[in-house]
Structure formats: C-alpha cells, structure tokens
Amino acid sequence: MNNQTSPPLIGITMGDPVGIGPEILAKTLCSPEIYSLCRPLVLGDPAIIAQILRLLNIDLKIHLVEHPNEGLYTPGTIDLLELSCIEVQSAEPGVPTAETGRAMEKFILHGIDLALDNQIDGLVTCPITKTALKLAGSNFHGHTELLASRTNAEEYAMMLAGAKLKVVLVTIHIPLSEVPASLSCDNIIKTIKITHDALKNRFGIKNPCLAVAGLNPHAGEDSMFGNEEADIIIPAVHSAQKLGFNVRGPLPPDTVFYKAANNNFDAVICMYHDQGLIPFKLIHFEDGVNTTLGLPIIRTSVDHGTAYDIAWKGIADPLSLTQAIKMAALQAENKKRNK
C-alpha cells in the first residue's frame, strides 16, 4: 500500500507463461528508472522467470514474498509473489496449455484482489490469450471481462494511450456490421463522462478537451452518408455539453486524429474498434498502453499480444510494458494527490 513518501506499489502480472510476458518483464526490471518511479511486484511463476533469466543471461535475483509489504523493491532484485509452479521442462514456448491458462488467470484475479484491498496501488498486466483461457475452462474471454466481473464495474471503457494520441472506444470487440445498432446516446455520453473523469483524476488534466469522431465518412455530411450522426451522435454530444463537458463533434474521422495528435484534443471518442486503433497504432505501435477506465482500481497493460512466434527468443521489445508501468505509477500518484 502507498503512503505519502514512498513511490506507488505496482503489481505486474506475468501474463501467459509461454508467451513474451516473462521476457519483457525481466528486461523491463533491468532498468533502475522503474524503481525510481514505483515499487514493482511481480505476480507469477518463479520457475518460469528463473528460466527466462538464464536464457537471456540477465543478472537479476528473485526475491520471493508472501505479502506486498515484504518486497525489497531495489534495482537488481525481482520481488515475486508465487502464484503458480509450472514444470519448466513441460512448458513449450508458444504452446498454451490448460495449466498455463489457469496460471495466467490466477495472476490477474489475485492482482485485482490486491488492488481492491489497497495492498497495491495499481495493476499492470502482461499479455494473455483467449486460447489459453478457453483451454483452462475459464468463463472469460480476456482481461476486460475479468476486470469488470471481479470489480463489479458496470460502466467502463478501453483507452489506448500514448504521448501524442489517446483514443477511447464506445464499442469494442463486435463485428463492424453490428456497430450502428450498438450505438446509443446513453453509451456515448457514458463514454464521454468516463473519459473526462479519468483524464482529470488519473492523468492530471484539469479541463479535458474531448473530440467525438463521426461514424460515417465526413461525419455523415448532413445525413448524405448515414443518419447515425443526426440521430445518435449529435444529440449525445449536445447532451454532454449541457452537462458541462468540454467536448466537440461529431468530427470527420479522416481529420480528427491528426488534430488530436497535434494537441487540439486530449482524447478522441471513437465509435468502433478499428476506427481508434488503426491511427493509434500507426503512431504508437511500439509504446502504446491499454488502460481500462471506470474501474475502482488502476489498471494498465501492454498494447500487444503474446507473440508466440518469438516467445523466449530474447528479441521481444519491452517498451510497451515499460510505458504501461510508468502510466500506472502516474495514475497512482494523481489518485493519491486527488485524495
């Protein structure tokens, strides 16, 4: 748990044991800078981490703890809460099993519980796969569903964040053909509110300025290319403005991201998944961070998958995880300051 003088205590889940999570974790914790910003606690498997350290010839010591307060949190040491003990000989890089699926789900659930109990100040998650969760018999498809269920969050949103661009999604993982019918004034207004509150309270932006992207080309152009703007998005924006939010739109999707990346807006509210992620990943492919807004806890994550094709080969880039840890620490400091 954090106090007024120590840096925030950030839990970091190892992710899929046979993906690149353990590797990027080991590489990231080689940096003394991380320890100047936070106290990192790994939730994972000591045997897997030890194997990665050997494979990569990284000179870090593993310090096992049973409680977050027992960590040393000094450079050169990985403080690790043991939540699984997988036989390294049976773990094949890039090949998920029921055992690896159960382990990675346990890392996440335990991390959420620690955060809800204020034993850690934020949670950072390394990548997992739906395949491994399915093999483990899980009822969940990914991090977002796990987080929402465990925290009893009814209203939440996915933000992809970088230094130049932040996007938030109104709809997430649904077919493109279902997007128009899934949009409503209420869910757009809720997304605006969640985004505003997060930017103000977690990112330290006093008066966030938000842009809302249109759904259709040229934001509908007076309903020539669709009615969703006139029927749903414009009324939602007007209602949000009446509620006091600093928001503009709907703006043409082909120009709004350029304006946001040039400091005209603090975030863009996007109508569907690829509308936001294509421009975001064009700019922040290597250093993007996924953070879940609206939860009672702080959660950030890497903006990439398990990369099974390069798992345990020593070539995975840890930059996204580094940025995710920094963002979790920033949000934790701002949360503490707001209290």
mmCIF file of C-alpha atoms in Angstrom:
data_model
loop_
_atom_site.group_PDB
_atom_site.id
_atom_site.type_symbol
_atom_site.label_atom_id
_atom_site.label_comp_id
_atom_site.label_asym_id
_atom_site.label_seq_id
_atom_site.Cartn_x
_atom_site.Cartn_y
_atom_site.Cartn_z
ATOM 1 C CA MET A 1 0.000 0.000 0.000
ATOM 2 C CA ASN A 2 1.219 3.510 -0.797
ATOM 3 C CA ASN A 3 1.932 6.306 1.645
ATOM 4 C CA GLN A 4 2.833 9.936 1.290
ATOM 5 C CA THR A 5 6.564 9.396 0.801
ATOM 6 C CA SER A 6 7.147 6.041 -0.897
ATOM 7 C CA PRO A 7 6.596 5.525 -4.628
ATOM 8 C CA PRO A 8 3.421 3.635 -5.565
ATOM 9 C CA LEU A 9 3.403 -0.144 -5.223
ATOM 10 C CA ILE A 10 2.519 -1.577 -8.625
ATOM 11 C CA GLY A 11 1.581 -5.216 -9.177
ATOM 12 C CA ILE A 12 2.634 -6.672 -12.535
ATOM 13 C CA THR A 13 1.111 -9.918 -13.765
ATOM 14 C CA MET A 14 3.451 -12.217 -15.704
ATOM 15 C CA GLY A 15 0.866 -12.879 -18.396
ATOM 16 C CA ASP A 16 0.914 -16.078 -20.428
ATOM 17 C CA PRO A 17 3.881 -18.103 -19.123
ATOM 18 C CA VAL A 18 4.726 -19.389 -22.625
ATOM 19 C CA GLY A 19 4.329 -16.014 -24.339
ATOM 20 C CA ILE A 20 6.639 -12.998 -24.295
ATOM 21 C CA GLY A 21 5.316 -11.711 -20.950
ATOM 22 C CA PRO A 22 8.076 -13.198 -18.770
ATOM 23 C CA GLU A 23 10.749 -11.938 -21.175
ATOM 24 C CA ILE A 24 9.574 -8.334 -21.423
ATOM 25 C CA LEU A 25 9.064 -8.341 -17.669
ATOM 26 C CA ALA A 26 12.652 -9.423 -16.997
ATOM 27 C CA LYS A 27 14.011 -6.881 -19.482
ATOM 28 C CA THR A 28 11.917 -4.051 -18.038
ATOM 29 C CA LEU A 29 13.010 -4.732 -14.462
ATOM 30 C CA CYS A 30 16.648 -4.367 -15.502
ATOM 31 C CA SER A 31 16.022 -0.603 -15.580
ATOM 32 C CA PRO A 32 16.784 1.333 -12.372
ATOM 33 C CA GLU A 33 14.399 4.031 -13.635
ATOM 34 C CA ILE A 34 11.421 1.768 -12.949
ATOM 35 C CA TYR A 35 12.417 1.522 -9.289
ATOM 36 C CA SER A 36 12.668 5.301 -9.027
ATOM 37 C CA LEU A 37 9.031 5.611 -10.175
ATOM 38 C CA CYS A 38 7.392 2.725 -8.364
ATOM 39 C CA ARG A 39 7.816 -0.430 -6.304
ATOM 40 C CA PRO A 40 7.222 -3.256 -8.810
ATOM 41 C CA LEU A 41 5.801 -6.539 -7.533
ATOM 42 C CA VAL A 42 5.622 -9.458 -9.976
ATOM 43 C CA LEU A 43 2.657 -11.832 -9.731
ATOM 44 C CA GLY A 44 3.737 -15.007 -11.404
ATOM 45 C CA ASP A 45 5.821 -18.148 -11.519
ATOM 46 C CA PRO A 46 9.390 -18.195 -10.127
ATOM 47 C CA ALA A 47 10.478 -21.223 -12.170
ATOM 48 C CA ILE A 48 9.453 -19.580 -15.449
ATOM 49 C CA ILE A 49 11.078 -16.264 -14.516
ATOM 50 C CA ALA A 50 14.272 -18.066 -13.474
ATOM 51 C CA GLN A 51 14.350 -19.894 -16.819
ATOM 52 C CA ILE A 52 13.965 -16.617 -18.726
ATOM 53 C CA LEU A 53 16.764 -15.014 -16.709
ATOM 54 C CA ARG A 54 19.013 -17.931 -17.638
ATOM 55 C CA LEU A 55 18.043 -17.872 -21.309
ATOM 56 C CA LEU A 56 18.626 -14.134 -21.605
ATOM 57 C CA ASN A 57 21.690 -14.121 -19.341
ATOM 58 C CA ILE A 58 20.124 -11.420 -17.159
ATOM 59 C CA ASP A 59 21.686 -10.960 -13.738
ATOM 60 C CA LEU A 60 18.651 -10.317 -11.542
ATOM 61 C CA LYS A 61 17.905 -12.043 -8.239
ATOM 62 C CA ILE A 62 14.443 -13.401 -7.459
ATOM 63 C CA HIS A 63 13.123 -12.485 -4.013
ATOM 64 C CA LEU A 64 10.005 -14.467 -3.102
ATOM 65 C CA VAL A 65 7.408 -12.715 -0.947
ATOM 66 C CA GLU A 66 4.118 -13.772 0.581
ATOM 67 C CA HIS A 67 2.797 -10.234 1.015
ATOM 68 C CA PRO A 68 3.451 -6.991 -0.907
ATOM 69 C CA ASN A 69 4.942 -5.355 2.200
ATOM 70 C CA GLU A 70 7.763 -7.916 2.218
ATOM 71 C CA GLY A 71 9.309 -6.697 -1.036
ATOM 72 C CA LEU A 72 12.783 -5.163 -1.182
ATOM 73 C CA TYR A 73 11.967 -3.052 -4.269
ATOM 74 C CA THR A 74 15.565 -2.298 -5.153
ATOM 75 C CA PRO A 75 17.292 -2.491 -8.565
ATOM 76 C CA GLY A 76 18.819 -5.875 -9.234
ATOM 77 C CA THR A 77 16.014 -7.749 -7.464
ATOM 78 C CA ILE A 78 12.700 -9.086 -8.757
ATOM 79 C CA ASP A 79 10.190 -9.198 -5.904
ATOM 80 C CA LEU A 80 7.852 -12.035 -6.819
ATOM 81 C CA LEU A 81 4.621 -13.334 -5.329
ATOM 82 C CA GLU A 82 4.483 -17.023 -6.284
ATOM 83 C CA LEU A 83 1.071 -17.969 -7.674
ATOM 84 C CA SER A 84 1.983 -20.985 -9.795
ATOM 85 C CA CYS A 85 4.789 -23.522 -10.102
ATOM 86 C CA ILE A 86 4.911 -24.820 -13.652
ATOM 87 C CA GLU A 87 7.442 -27.506 -14.557
ATOM 88 C CA VAL A 88 9.801 -25.694 -16.908
ATOM 89 C CA GLN A 89 10.505 -28.921 -18.796
ATOM 90 C CA SER A 90 6.810 -29.191 -19.665
ATOM 91 C CA ALA A 91 6.465 -25.563 -20.758
ATOM 92 C CA GLU A 92 6.927 -25.196 -24.508
ATOM 93 C CA PRO A 93 7.361 -21.601 -25.699
ATOM 94 C CA GLY A 94 4.439 -20.538 -27.863
ATOM 95 C CA VAL A 95 2.269 -23.537 -26.925
ATOM 96 C CA PRO A 96 -0.501 -22.680 -24.420
ATOM 97 C CA THR A 97 -1.997 -25.403 -22.225
ATOM 98 C CA ALA A 98 -4.738 -25.683 -19.643
ATOM 99 C CA GLU A 99 -2.078 -25.292 -16.944
ATOM 100 C CA THR A 100 -0.656 -22.073 -18.389
ATOM 101 C CA GLY A 101 -4.203 -20.767 -18.866
ATOM 102 C CA ARG A 102 -5.119 -21.424 -15.243
ATOM 103 C CA ALA A 103 -1.901 -19.758 -14.102
ATOM 104 C CA MET A 104 -2.351 -16.556 -16.057
ATOM 105 C CA GLU A 105 -5.976 -16.240 -14.930
ATOM 106 C CA LYS A 106 -4.869 -16.688 -11.316
ATOM 107 C CA PHE A 107 -2.237 -13.935 -11.700
ATOM 108 C CA ILE A 108 -4.899 -11.497 -12.876
ATOM 109 C CA LEU A 109 -7.559 -12.349 -10.302
ATOM 110 C CA HIS A 110 -5.071 -12.182 -7.438
ATOM 111 C CA GLY A 111 -3.772 -8.837 -8.698
ATOM 112 C CA ILE A 112 -7.286 -7.417 -8.881
ATOM 113 C CA ASP A 113 -7.984 -8.574 -5.324
ATOM 114 C CA LEU A 114 -4.759 -6.992 -4.050
ATOM 115 C CA ALA A 115 -5.724 -3.702 -5.701
ATOM 116 C CA LEU A 116 -9.285 -3.810 -4.351
ATOM 117 C CA ASP A 117 -7.848 -4.435 -0.884
ATOM 118 C CA ASN A 118 -5.450 -1.464 -1.295
ATOM 119 C CA GLN A 119 -2.420 -3.716 -0.865
ATOM 120 C CA ILE A 120 -1.110 -2.445 -4.201
ATOM 121 C CA ASP A 121 -1.704 0.954 -5.795
ATOM 122 C CA GLY A 122 -2.178 -0.233 -9.355
ATOM 123 C CA LEU A 123 -2.112 -3.285 -11.607
ATOM 124 C CA VAL A 124 -0.154 -3.743 -14.843
ATOM 125 C CA THR A 125 -0.922 -6.786 -16.983
ATOM 126 C CA CYS A 126 1.324 -8.621 -19.424
ATOM 127 C CA PRO A 127 -0.370 -10.222 -22.454
ATOM 128 C CA ILE A 128 -2.671 -13.250 -22.353
ATOM 129 C CA THR A 129 -4.666 -15.148 -24.989
ATOM 130 C CA LYS A 130 -8.274 -16.243 -25.291
ATOM 131 C CA THR A 131 -6.984 -19.648 -26.435
ATOM 132 C CA ALA A 132 -5.270 -20.386 -23.113
ATOM 133 C CA LEU A 133 -8.272 -19.150 -21.117
ATOM 134 C CA LYS A 134 -10.510 -21.476 -23.130
ATOM 135 C CA LEU A 135 -8.169 -24.424 -22.544
ATOM 136 C CA ALA A 136 -8.312 -23.662 -18.814
ATOM 137 C CA GLY A 137 -12.118 -23.743 -18.854
ATOM 138 C CA SER A 138 -12.406 -20.060 -17.971
ATOM 139 C CA ASN A 139 -15.707 -18.256 -18.360
ATOM 140 C CA PHE A 140 -13.890 -15.132 -19.548
ATOM 141 C CA HIS A 141 -12.522 -14.110 -22.947
ATOM 142 C CA GLY A 142 -9.861 -11.655 -21.819
ATOM 143 C CA HIS A 143 -8.635 -9.070 -19.358
ATOM 144 C CA THR A 144 -11.549 -6.640 -19.720
ATOM 145 C CA GLU A 145 -14.210 -9.201 -18.846
ATOM 146 C CA LEU A 146 -12.159 -10.476 -15.896
ATOM 147 C CA LEU A 147 -11.613 -6.974 -14.578
ATOM 148 C CA ALA A 148 -15.232 -5.900 -14.930
ATOM 149 C CA SER A 149 -16.557 -9.058 -13.274
ATOM 150 C CA ARG A 150 -14.112 -9.110 -10.364
ATOM 151 C CA THR A 151 -14.513 -5.390 -9.593
ATOM 152 C CA ASN A 152 -18.301 -5.337 -10.201
ATOM 153 C CA ALA A 153 -17.795 -2.463 -12.639
ATOM 154 C CA GLU A 154 -20.901 -1.707 -14.686
ATOM 155 C CA GLU A 155 -19.532 1.245 -16.668
ATOM 156 C CA TYR A 156 -16.025 1.046 -18.046
ATOM 157 C CA ALA A 157 -14.148 1.863 -21.231
ATOM 158 C CA MET A 158 -10.960 0.913 -23.043
ATOM 159 C CA MET A 159 -8.418 3.677 -23.632
ATOM 160 C CA LEU A 160 -5.330 3.324 -25.789
ATOM 161 C CA ALA A 161 -2.872 5.952 -24.636
ATOM 162 C CA GLY A 162 0.425 7.399 -25.795
ATOM 163 C CA ALA A 163 2.252 10.693 -25.569
ATOM 164 C CA LYS A 164 0.702 12.050 -28.787
ATOM 165 C CA LEU A 165 -2.690 10.369 -29.011
ATOM 166 C CA LYS A 166 -5.333 8.892 -26.709
ATOM 167 C CA VAL A 167 -8.406 7.099 -28.038
ATOM 168 C CA VAL A 168 -11.391 5.655 -26.169
ATOM 169 C CA LEU A 169 -13.831 3.163 -27.676
ATOM 170 C CA VAL A 170 -17.621 3.281 -27.420
ATOM 171 C CA THR A 171 -17.947 -0.252 -28.817
ATOM 172 C CA ILE A 172 -15.086 -2.741 -28.612
ATOM 173 C CA HIS A 173 -14.928 -6.308 -29.905
ATOM 174 C CA ILE A 174 -18.026 -6.671 -32.060
ATOM 175 C CA PRO A 175 -18.446 -7.188 -35.815
ATOM 176 C CA LEU A 176 -18.410 -3.999 -37.849
ATOM 177 C CA SER A 177 -21.882 -4.827 -39.146
ATOM 178 C CA GLU A 178 -23.255 -4.611 -35.594
ATOM 179 C CA VAL A 179 -21.719 -1.239 -34.696
ATOM 180 C CA PRO A 180 -24.534 1.103 -35.896
ATOM 181 C CA ALA A 181 -27.207 -0.809 -33.968
ATOM 182 C CA SER A 182 -24.989 -0.901 -30.864
ATOM 183 C CA LEU A 183 -24.586 2.876 -30.651
ATOM 184 C CA SER A 184 -26.862 4.920 -28.424
ATOM 185 C CA CYS A 185 -26.914 8.388 -26.904
ATOM 186 C CA ASP A 186 -26.532 6.873 -23.456
ATOM 187 C CA ASN A 187 -23.422 4.816 -24.151
ATOM 188 C CA ILE A 188 -21.722 7.700 -25.955
ATOM 189 C CA ILE A 189 -22.477 10.063 -23.051
ATOM 190 C CA LYS A 190 -21.242 7.441 -20.560
ATOM 191 C CA THR A 191 -18.006 7.059 -22.517
ATOM 192 C CA ILE A 192 -17.516 10.827 -22.573
ATOM 193 C CA LYS A 193 -18.047 11.030 -18.814
ATOM 194 C CA ILE A 194 -15.741 8.099 -18.013
ATOM 195 C CA THR A 195 -13.037 9.572 -20.247
ATOM 196 C CA HIS A 196 -13.360 13.069 -18.787
ATOM 197 C CA ASP A 197 -13.184 11.778 -15.216
ATOM 198 C CA ALA A 198 -10.152 9.596 -15.944
ATOM 199 C CA LEU A 199 -8.221 12.355 -17.724
ATOM 200 C CA LYS A 200 -8.915 14.740 -14.864
ATOM 201 C CA ASN A 201 -8.372 12.433 -11.893
ATOM 202 C CA ARG A 202 -5.865 9.885 -13.204
ATOM 203 C CA PHE A 203 -3.938 11.879 -15.823
ATOM 204 C CA GLY A 204 -3.934 15.260 -14.080
ATOM 205 C CA ILE A 205 -5.598 17.241 -16.908
ATOM 206 C CA LYS A 206 -7.679 19.987 -15.280
ATOM 207 C CA ASN A 207 -10.182 20.605 -18.066
ATOM 208 C CA PRO A 208 -10.012 17.776 -20.610
ATOM 209 C CA CYS A 209 -10.982 18.674 -24.173
ATOM 210 C CA LEU A 210 -12.569 15.741 -25.983
ATOM 211 C CA ALA A 211 -13.335 15.096 -29.632
ATOM 212 C CA VAL A 212 -16.062 12.725 -30.770
ATOM 213 C CA ALA A 213 -15.481 11.012 -34.106
ATOM 214 C CA GLY A 214 -18.340 10.522 -36.500
ATOM 215 C CA LEU A 215 -19.290 7.045 -37.653
ATOM 216 C CA ASN A 216 -19.699 7.707 -41.362
ATOM 217 C CA PRO A 217 -17.463 9.404 -43.968
ATOM 218 C CA HIS A 218 -17.312 13.169 -43.400
ATOM 219 C CA ALA A 219 -19.296 12.611 -40.181
ATOM 220 C CA GLY A 220 -22.383 11.892 -42.278
ATOM 221 C CA GLU A 221 -22.294 15.246 -44.154
ATOM 222 C CA ASP A 222 -25.844 16.308 -43.351
ATOM 223 C CA SER A 223 -27.062 12.676 -43.455
ATOM 224 C CA MET A 224 -25.898 12.164 -47.042
ATOM 225 C CA PHE A 225 -23.781 9.190 -45.925
ATOM 226 C CA GLY A 226 -25.805 7.903 -42.989
ATOM 227 C CA ASN A 227 -28.180 9.010 -40.242
ATOM 228 C CA GLU A 228 -26.268 7.902 -37.147
ATOM 229 C CA GLU A 229 -24.698 11.319 -36.630
ATOM 230 C CA ALA A 230 -28.010 13.168 -36.747
ATOM 231 C CA ASP A 231 -29.990 10.576 -34.818
ATOM 232 C CA ILE A 232 -27.486 9.490 -32.154
ATOM 233 C CA ILE A 233 -24.070 11.161 -32.042
ATOM 234 C CA ILE A 234 -25.057 14.847 -32.329
ATOM 235 C CA PRO A 235 -27.752 14.551 -29.613
ATOM 236 C CA ALA A 236 -25.232 12.754 -27.395
ATOM 237 C CA VAL A 237 -22.629 15.494 -27.855
ATOM 238 C CA HIS A 238 -25.187 18.235 -27.176
ATOM 239 C CA SER A 239 -26.345 16.453 -24.013
ATOM 240 C CA ALA A 240 -22.760 16.064 -22.834
ATOM 241 C CA GLN A 241 -22.107 19.762 -23.438
ATOM 242 C CA LYS A 242 -25.180 20.657 -21.370
ATOM 243 C CA LEU A 243 -23.759 18.500 -18.578
ATOM 244 C CA GLY A 244 -20.653 20.679 -18.615
ATOM 245 C CA PHE A 245 -18.191 18.505 -20.545
ATOM 246 C CA ASN A 246 -15.723 20.194 -22.885
ATOM 247 C CA VAL A 247 -16.495 18.107 -25.961
ATOM 248 C CA ARG A 248 -16.794 18.712 -29.710
ATOM 249 C CA GLY A 249 -18.203 16.652 -32.531
ATOM 250 C CA PRO A 250 -19.039 14.616 -34.352
ATOM 251 C CA LEU A 251 -15.904 15.401 -36.335
ATOM 252 C CA PRO A 252 -14.863 13.721 -39.613
ATOM 253 C CA PRO A 253 -12.844 10.593 -38.783
ATOM 254 C CA ASP A 254 -10.310 11.330 -41.533
ATOM 255 C CA THR A 255 -9.120 14.540 -39.830
ATOM 256 C CA VAL A 256 -9.893 14.264 -36.113
ATOM 257 C CA PHE A 257 -6.903 12.047 -35.257
ATOM 258 C CA TYR A 258 -4.475 14.401 -36.968
ATOM 259 C CA LYS A 259 -5.864 17.266 -34.886
ATOM 260 C CA ALA A 260 -5.696 15.250 -31.673
ATOM 261 C CA ALA A 261 -2.114 14.177 -32.356
ATOM 262 C CA ASN A 262 -1.267 17.874 -32.736
ATOM 263 C CA ASN A 263 -2.567 18.818 -29.277
ATOM 264 C CA ASN A 264 -6.016 20.098 -30.247
ATOM 265 C CA PHE A 265 -7.759 17.447 -28.134
ATOM 266 C CA ASP A 266 -6.806 15.372 -25.094
ATOM 267 C CA ALA A 267 -8.607 12.272 -26.371
ATOM 268 C CA VAL A 268 -10.828 11.066 -29.194
ATOM 269 C CA ILE A 269 -14.055 9.159 -28.503
ATOM 270 C CA CYS A 270 -14.284 6.518 -31.244
ATOM 271 C CA MET A 271 -17.358 4.643 -32.382
ATOM 272 C CA TYR A 272 -15.707 1.272 -33.046
ATOM 273 C CA HIS A 273 -12.516 -0.704 -32.503
ATOM 274 C CA ASP A 274 -10.539 -0.204 -35.706
ATOM 275 C CA GLN A 275 -11.567 3.437 -36.061
ATOM 276 C CA GLY A 276 -9.473 4.187 -32.992
ATOM 277 C CA LEU A 277 -6.793 1.520 -33.109
ATOM 278 C CA ILE A 278 -5.607 1.984 -36.685
ATOM 279 C CA PRO A 279 -4.486 5.626 -36.230
ATOM 280 C CA PHE A 280 -3.308 4.903 -32.698
ATOM 281 C CA LYS A 281 -1.064 2.019 -33.677
ATOM 282 C CA LEU A 282 0.268 3.955 -36.652
ATOM 283 C CA ILE A 283 1.704 6.428 -34.138
ATOM 284 C CA HIS A 284 2.199 4.286 -31.019
ATOM 285 C CA PHE A 285 2.809 0.759 -32.320
ATOM 286 C CA GLU A 286 5.799 0.196 -30.037
ATOM 287 C CA ASP A 287 4.986 2.322 -26.986
ATOM 288 C CA GLY A 288 1.188 2.279 -26.760
ATOM 289 C CA VAL A 289 -0.565 1.452 -23.486
ATOM 290 C CA ASN A 290 -4.003 -0.034 -22.892
ATOM 291 C CA THR A 291 -5.699 1.281 -19.751
ATOM 292 C CA THR A 292 -9.175 0.417 -18.514
ATOM 293 C CA LEU A 293 -11.203 3.446 -17.415
ATOM 294 C CA GLY A 294 -14.090 3.448 -14.958
ATOM 295 C CA LEU A 295 -12.775 0.716 -12.664
ATOM 296 C CA PRO A 296 -12.355 1.217 -8.908
ATOM 297 C CA ILE A 297 -8.709 0.201 -9.405
ATOM 298 C CA ILE A 298 -5.899 1.412 -11.667
ATOM 299 C CA ARG A 299 -5.127 -0.988 -14.485
ATOM 300 C CA THR A 300 -2.787 -0.577 -17.443
ATOM 301 C CA SER A 301 -1.499 -3.114 -19.924
ATOM 302 C CA VAL A 302 0.769 -3.616 -22.880
ATOM 303 C CA ASP A 303 -0.853 -2.891 -26.227
ATOM 304 C CA HIS A 304 0.173 -6.157 -27.887
ATOM 305 C CA GLY A 305 -0.345 -9.887 -27.672
ATOM 306 C CA THR A 306 1.629 -12.889 -26.514
ATOM 307 C CA ALA A 307 3.687 -13.054 -29.740
ATOM 308 C CA TYR A 308 4.057 -16.831 -29.569
ATOM 309 C CA ASP A 309 6.232 -16.832 -32.689
ATOM 310 C CA ILE A 310 9.061 -15.049 -30.849
ATOM 311 C CA ALA A 311 8.417 -16.251 -27.279
ATOM 312 C CA TRP A 312 11.545 -16.982 -25.208
ATOM 313 C CA LYS A 313 13.865 -15.997 -28.064
ATOM 314 C CA GLY A 314 15.232 -12.841 -26.450
ATOM 315 C CA ILE A 315 14.015 -10.466 -29.156
ATOM 316 C CA ALA A 316 10.726 -9.140 -27.702
ATOM 317 C CA ASP A 317 10.586 -5.361 -27.239
ATOM 318 C CA PRO A 318 9.718 -4.346 -23.634
ATOM 319 C CA LEU A 319 8.886 -0.701 -24.433
ATOM 320 C CA SER A 320 5.093 -1.051 -24.188
ATOM 321 C CA LEU A 321 5.397 -2.706 -20.765
ATOM 322 C CA THR A 322 7.807 -0.009 -19.600
ATOM 323 C CA GLN A 323 5.298 2.660 -20.626
ATOM 324 C CA ALA A 324 2.421 0.752 -19.005
ATOM 325 C CA ILE A 325 4.265 0.660 -15.678
ATOM 326 C CA LYS A 326 5.076 4.367 -15.913
ATOM 327 C CA MET A 327 1.434 5.157 -16.699
ATOM 328 C CA ALA A 328 0.180 3.089 -13.767
ATOM 329 C CA ALA A 329 2.598 4.903 -11.468
ATOM 330 C CA LEU A 330 1.445 8.277 -12.839
ATOM 331 C CA GLN A 331 -2.204 7.404 -12.305
ATOM 332 C CA ALA A 332 -1.477 6.176 -8.778
ATOM 333 C CA GLU A 333 0.325 9.404 -7.888
ATOM 334 C CA ASN A 334 -2.515 11.511 -9.286
ATOM 335 C CA LYS A 335 -5.081 9.416 -7.433
ATOM 336 C CA LYS A 336 -3.182 9.914 -4.192
ATOM 337 C CA ARG A 337 -2.913 13.653 -4.852
ATOM 338 C CA ASN A 338 -6.650 13.937 -5.503
ATOM 339 C CA LYS A 339 -7.424 12.268 -2.193
#
